[in-house]
């Protein structure tokens, strides 16, 4: 009798086998949010990335950037930097879900914040910074999206299947699809069954043409809050994908050329 966990990995393996049968590679990408400085959990995250040769896109909060992060990432070329809003502050109006890039803040001021953040990351990370915006809480007003290319962005990343590849001219959207954290339980794990089911659902929808096959399947992590169960799942997933010939990783520089 197989455990639920063993069965779940088997199901994921079957889905990847189906990709192999069609001669296609199932591409994945990995985003981690809320980085500001180095520390034990970032060490652990970057260690996993290197151990499994999985490129990591680190969404950094510009206004809270600690100079030590610049040194830390200097020679770690598997890691790219994306822009996580500006200050990760909530400007939602009453009754609205949390968001920084919109809400009660005039869009002109939001653009100024984003420009400032962009300059900080470009100055410190040079070409390791990819001009891709990751809106805090994965939310942003459409008005702001339409002005992102004025600042220099060429991409955006939020959550779940994208509605369009290009929500504004020159702005390629590639989202994350699996967030294994259960946010109602302080960084706990959503569980192996649900996590694998979300991955299979996205992969199957791509493979069968029900969803956009060109949007790589995105894994989202939160190194500062996720608990041990999430860390273990992440390591198992990285190991599993590295062992399956139909699975491959895309780095942010390849996605957003
Ligand atoms: Zn965040």
GROMACS .gro file of N, CA and C in nm, residues 23-97:
model
  225
   23UNK      N    1   0.674   1.450  -2.692
   23UNK     CA    2   0.802   1.505  -2.736
   23UNK      C    3   0.828   1.646  -2.686
   24UNK      N    4   0.746   1.689  -2.589
   24UNK     CA    5   0.763   1.826  -2.539
   24UNK      C    6   0.825   1.825  -2.401
   25UNK      N    7   0.890   1.937  -2.370
   25UNK     CA    8   0.948   1.951  -2.238
   25UNK      C    9   0.855   2.040  -2.153
   26UNK      N   10   0.825   1.994  -2.032
   26UNK     CA   11   0.742   2.073  -1.941
   26UNK      C   12   0.835   2.171  -1.870
   27UNK      N   13   0.821   2.299  -1.904
   27UNK     CA   14   0.913   2.394  -1.841
   27UNK      C   15   0.853   2.459  -1.717
   28UNK      N   16   0.942   2.477  -1.619
   28UNK     CA   17   0.906   2.534  -1.490
   28UNK      C   18   0.992   2.657  -1.465
   29UNK      N   19   0.944   2.742  -1.378
   29UNK     CA   20   1.030   2.850  -1.328
   29UNK      C   21   0.999   2.869  -1.181
   30UNK      N   22   1.090   2.935  -1.110
   30UNK     CA   23   1.081   2.945  -0.964
   30UNK      C   24   1.101   3.089  -0.921
   31UNK      N   25   1.002   3.139  -0.847
   31UNK     CA   26   1.006   3.276  -0.793
   31UNK      C   27   0.997   3.269  -0.641
   32UNK      N   28   1.074   3.352  -0.573
   32UNK     CA   29   1.063   3.361  -0.428
   32UNK      C   30   1.045   3.509  -0.393
   33UNK      N   31   0.950   3.540  -0.306
   33UNK     CA   32   0.915   3.680  -0.278
   33UNK      C   33   0.966   3.730  -0.143
   34UNK      N   34   0.977   3.865  -0.137
   34UNK     CA   35   0.998   3.939  -0.012
   34UNK      C   36   1.143   3.946   0.037
   35UNK      N   37   1.239   3.918  -0.049
   35UNK     CA   38   1.379   3.926  -0.005
   35UNK      C   39   1.419   4.070   0.024
   36UNK      N   40   1.497   4.088   0.129
   36UNK     CA   41   1.553   4.220   0.162
   36UNK      C   42   1.702   4.209   0.194
   37UNK      N   43   1.740   4.102   0.261
   37UNK     CA   44   1.880   4.086   0.301
   37UNK      C   45   1.915   3.940   0.318
   38UNK      N   46   2.045   3.912   0.337
   38UNK     CA   47   2.085   3.772   0.357
   38UNK      C   48   2.043   3.722   0.495
   39UNK      N   49   2.055   3.594   0.515
   39UNK     CA   50   2.017   3.533   0.643
   39UNK      C   51   2.010   3.383   0.625
   40UNK      N   52   1.981   3.313   0.734
   40UNK     CA   53   1.981   3.166   0.730
   40UNK      C   54   1.882   3.111   0.627
   41UNK      N   55   1.763   3.171   0.621
   41UNK     CA   56   1.664   3.113   0.530
   41UNK      C   57   1.700   3.142   0.384
   42UNK      N   58   1.762   3.256   0.358
   42UNK     CA   59   1.805   3.282   0.220
   42UNK      C   60   1.922   3.189   0.183
   43UNK      N   61   2.010   3.165   0.280
   43UNK     CA   62   2.119   3.067   0.257
   43UNK      C   63   2.061   2.932   0.217
   44UNK      N   64   1.959   2.894   0.290
   44UNK     CA   65   1.898   2.763   0.266
   44UNK      C   66   1.834   2.758   0.127
   45UNK      N   67   1.765   2.867   0.092
   45UNK     CA   68   1.697   2.875  -0.038
   45UNK      C   69   1.798   2.867  -0.153
   46UNK      N   70   1.901   2.950  -0.142
   46UNK     CA   71   2.002   2.955  -0.247
   46UNK      C   72   2.077   2.821  -0.254
   47UNK      N   73   2.096   2.760  -0.138
   47UNK     CA   74   2.159   2.628  -0.132
   47UNK      C   75   2.079   2.526  -0.212
   48UNK      N   76   1.947   2.530  -0.200
   48UNK     CA   77   1.863   2.436  -0.276
   48UNK      C   78   1.873   2.464  -0.426
   49UNK      N   79   1.872   2.592  -0.459
   49UNK     CA   80   1.881   2.629  -0.600
   49UNK      C   81   2.010   2.571  -0.662
   50UNK      N   82   2.120   2.587  -0.591
   50UNK     CA   83   2.248   2.536  -0.642
   50UNK      C   84   2.255   2.384  -0.639
   51UNK      N   85   2.200   2.327  -0.534
   51UNK     CA   86   2.206   2.181  -0.521
   51UNK      C   87   2.135   2.111  -0.637
   52UNK      N   88   2.023   2.170  -0.680
   52UNK     CA   89   1.943   2.106  -0.786
   52UNK      C   90   1.955   2.179  -0.919
   53UNK      N   91   2.045   2.274  -0.925
   53UNK     CA   92   2.068   2.347  -1.049
   53UNK      C   93   1.939   2.410  -1.102
   54UNK      N   94   1.861   2.465  -1.011
   54UNK     CA   95   1.732   2.525  -1.047
   54UNK      C   96   1.744   2.677  -1.034
   55UNK      N   97   1.734   2.749  -1.146
   55UNK     CA   98   1.747   2.895  -1.139
   55UNK      C   99   1.636   2.958  -1.056
   56UNK      N  100   1.673   3.059  -0.982
   56UNK     CA  101   1.579   3.121  -0.887
   56UNK      C  102   1.565   3.269  -0.919
   57UNK      N  103   1.440   3.315  -0.929
   57UNK     CA  104   1.413   3.458  -0.947
   57UNK      C  105   1.369   3.513  -0.812
   58UNK      N  106   1.453   3.599  -0.757
   58UNK     CA  107   1.430   3.651  -0.624
   58UNK      C  108   1.364   3.788  -0.635
   59UNK      N  109   1.240   3.799  -0.583
   59UNK     CA  110   1.169   3.928  -0.589
   59UNK      C  111   1.207   4.009  -0.465
   60UNK      N  112   1.283   4.117  -0.491
   60UNK     CA  113   1.343   4.197  -0.383
   60UNK      C  114   1.262   4.326  -0.362
   61UNK      N  115   1.240   4.363  -0.235
   61UNK     CA  116   1.169   4.487  -0.203
   61UNK      C  117   1.271   4.602  -0.204
   62UNK      N  118   1.264   4.691  -0.306
   62UNK     CA  119   1.373   4.788  -0.324
   62UNK      C  120   1.398   4.879  -0.203
   63UNK      N  121   1.292   4.934  -0.143
   63UNK     CA  122   1.315   5.033  -0.037
   63UNK      C  123   1.372   4.969   0.089
   64UNK      N  124   1.364   4.838   0.099
   64UNK     CA  125   1.417   4.772   0.219
   64UNK      C  126   1.545   4.694   0.190
   65UNK      N  127   1.603   4.720   0.073
   65UNK     CA  128   1.724   4.646   0.035
   65UNK      C  129   1.838   4.670   0.134
   66UNK      N  130   1.895   4.563   0.186
   66UNK     CA  131   2.011   4.573   0.274
   66UNK      C  132   2.136   4.556   0.186
   67UNK      N  133   2.237   4.642   0.206
   67UNK     CA  134   2.356   4.636   0.119
   67UNK      C  135   2.421   4.498   0.118
   68UNK      N  136   2.407   4.423   0.227
   68UNK     CA  137   2.470   4.290   0.234
   68UNK      C  138   2.415   4.194   0.128
   69UNK      N  139   2.291   4.221   0.084
   69UNK     CA  140   2.233   4.132  -0.018
   69UNK      C  141   2.309   4.146  -0.151
   70UNK      N  142   2.358   4.266  -0.174
   70UNK     CA  143   2.430   4.291  -0.300
   70UNK      C  144   2.556   4.203  -0.304
   71UNK      N  145   2.630   4.203  -0.194
   71UNK     CA  146   2.751   4.118  -0.186
   71UNK      C  147   2.714   3.971  -0.193
   72UNK      N  148   2.610   3.936  -0.121
   72UNK     CA  149   2.570   3.796  -0.114
   72UNK      C  150   2.538   3.737  -0.252
   73UNK      N  151   2.475   3.818  -0.336
   73UNK     CA  152   2.433   3.766  -0.467
   73UNK      C  153   2.540   3.784  -0.576
   74UNK      N  154   2.644   3.858  -0.543
   74UNK     CA  155   2.748   3.892  -0.640
   74UNK      C  156   2.788   3.780  -0.735
   75UNK      N  157   2.831   3.668  -0.678
   75UNK     CA  158   2.880   3.560  -0.765
   75UNK      C  159   2.782   3.444  -0.780
   76UNK      N  160   2.663   3.464  -0.731
   76UNK     CA  161   2.564   3.355  -0.739
   76UNK      C  162   2.479   3.376  -0.865
   77UNK      N  163   2.533   3.331  -0.975
   77UNK     CA  164   2.473   3.366  -1.104
   77UNK      C  165   2.346   3.288  -1.138
   78UNK      N  166   2.314   3.187  -1.057
   78UNK     CA  167   2.186   3.116  -1.081
   78UNK      C  168   2.068   3.201  -1.034
   79UNK      N  169   2.099   3.305  -0.957
   79UNK     CA  170   1.993   3.387  -0.898
   79UNK      C  171   1.978   3.518  -0.976
   80UNK      N  172   1.855   3.549  -1.017
   80UNK     CA  173   1.830   3.681  -1.076
   80UNK      C  174   1.740   3.760  -0.981
   81UNK      N  175   1.739   3.889  -0.999
   81UNK     CA  176   1.662   3.978  -0.911
   81UNK      C  177   1.545   4.038  -0.991
   82UNK      N  178   1.426   4.029  -0.934
   82UNK     CA  179   1.308   4.096  -0.989
   82UNK      C  180   1.266   4.203  -0.888
   83UNK      N  181   1.178   4.293  -0.931
   83UNK     CA  182   1.137   4.402  -0.841
   83UNK      C  183   1.004   4.371  -0.774
   84UNK      N  184   1.007   4.365  -0.641
   84UNK     CA  185   0.884   4.337  -0.565
   84UNK      C  186   0.823   4.467  -0.515
   85UNK      N  187   0.748   4.535  -0.604
   85UNK     CA  188   0.685   4.662  -0.568
   85UNK      C  189   0.790   4.765  -0.532
   86UNK      N  190   0.759   4.846  -0.430
   86UNK     CA  191   0.858   4.943  -0.384
   86UNK      C  192   0.888   4.926  -0.235
   87UNK      N  193   0.784   4.935  -0.151
   87UNK     CA  194   0.806   4.926  -0.006
   87UNK      C  195   0.722   4.817   0.060
   88UNK      N  196   0.642   4.747  -0.020
   88UNK     CA  197   0.550   4.644   0.032
   88UNK      C  198   0.456   4.704   0.137
   89UNK      N  199   0.404   4.823   0.101
   89UNK     CA  200   0.308   4.889   0.191
   89UNK      C  201   0.168   4.876   0.132
   90UNK      N  202   0.073   4.868   0.222
   90UNK     CA  203  -0.064   4.848   0.177
   90UNK      C  204  -0.132   4.983   0.153
   91UNK      N  205  -0.182   5.003   0.029
   91UNK     CA  206  -0.257   5.125  -0.001
   91UNK      C  207  -0.401   5.092  -0.042
   92UNK      N  208  -0.450   4.980   0.004
   92UNK     CA  209  -0.588   4.942  -0.031
   92UNK      C  210  -0.686   5.041   0.032
   93UNK      N  211  -0.797   5.061  -0.036
   93UNK     CA  212  -0.903   5.140   0.026
   93UNK      C  213  -0.986   5.047   0.113
   94UNK      N  214  -1.068   5.104   0.198
   94UNK     CA  215  -1.147   5.023   0.291
   94UNK      C  216  -1.229   4.917   0.217
   95UNK      N  217  -1.218   4.795   0.261
   95UNK     CA  218  -1.296   4.688   0.200
   95UNK      C  219  -1.225   4.617   0.086
   96UNK      N  220  -1.114   4.674   0.042
   96UNK     CA  221  -1.039   4.615  -0.069
   96UNK      C  222  -0.931   4.524  -0.012
   97UNK      N  223  -0.893   4.419  -0.086
   97UNK     CA  224  -0.785   4.334  -0.039
   97UNK      C  225  -0.651   4.407  -0.053
   0.00000   0.00000   0.00000
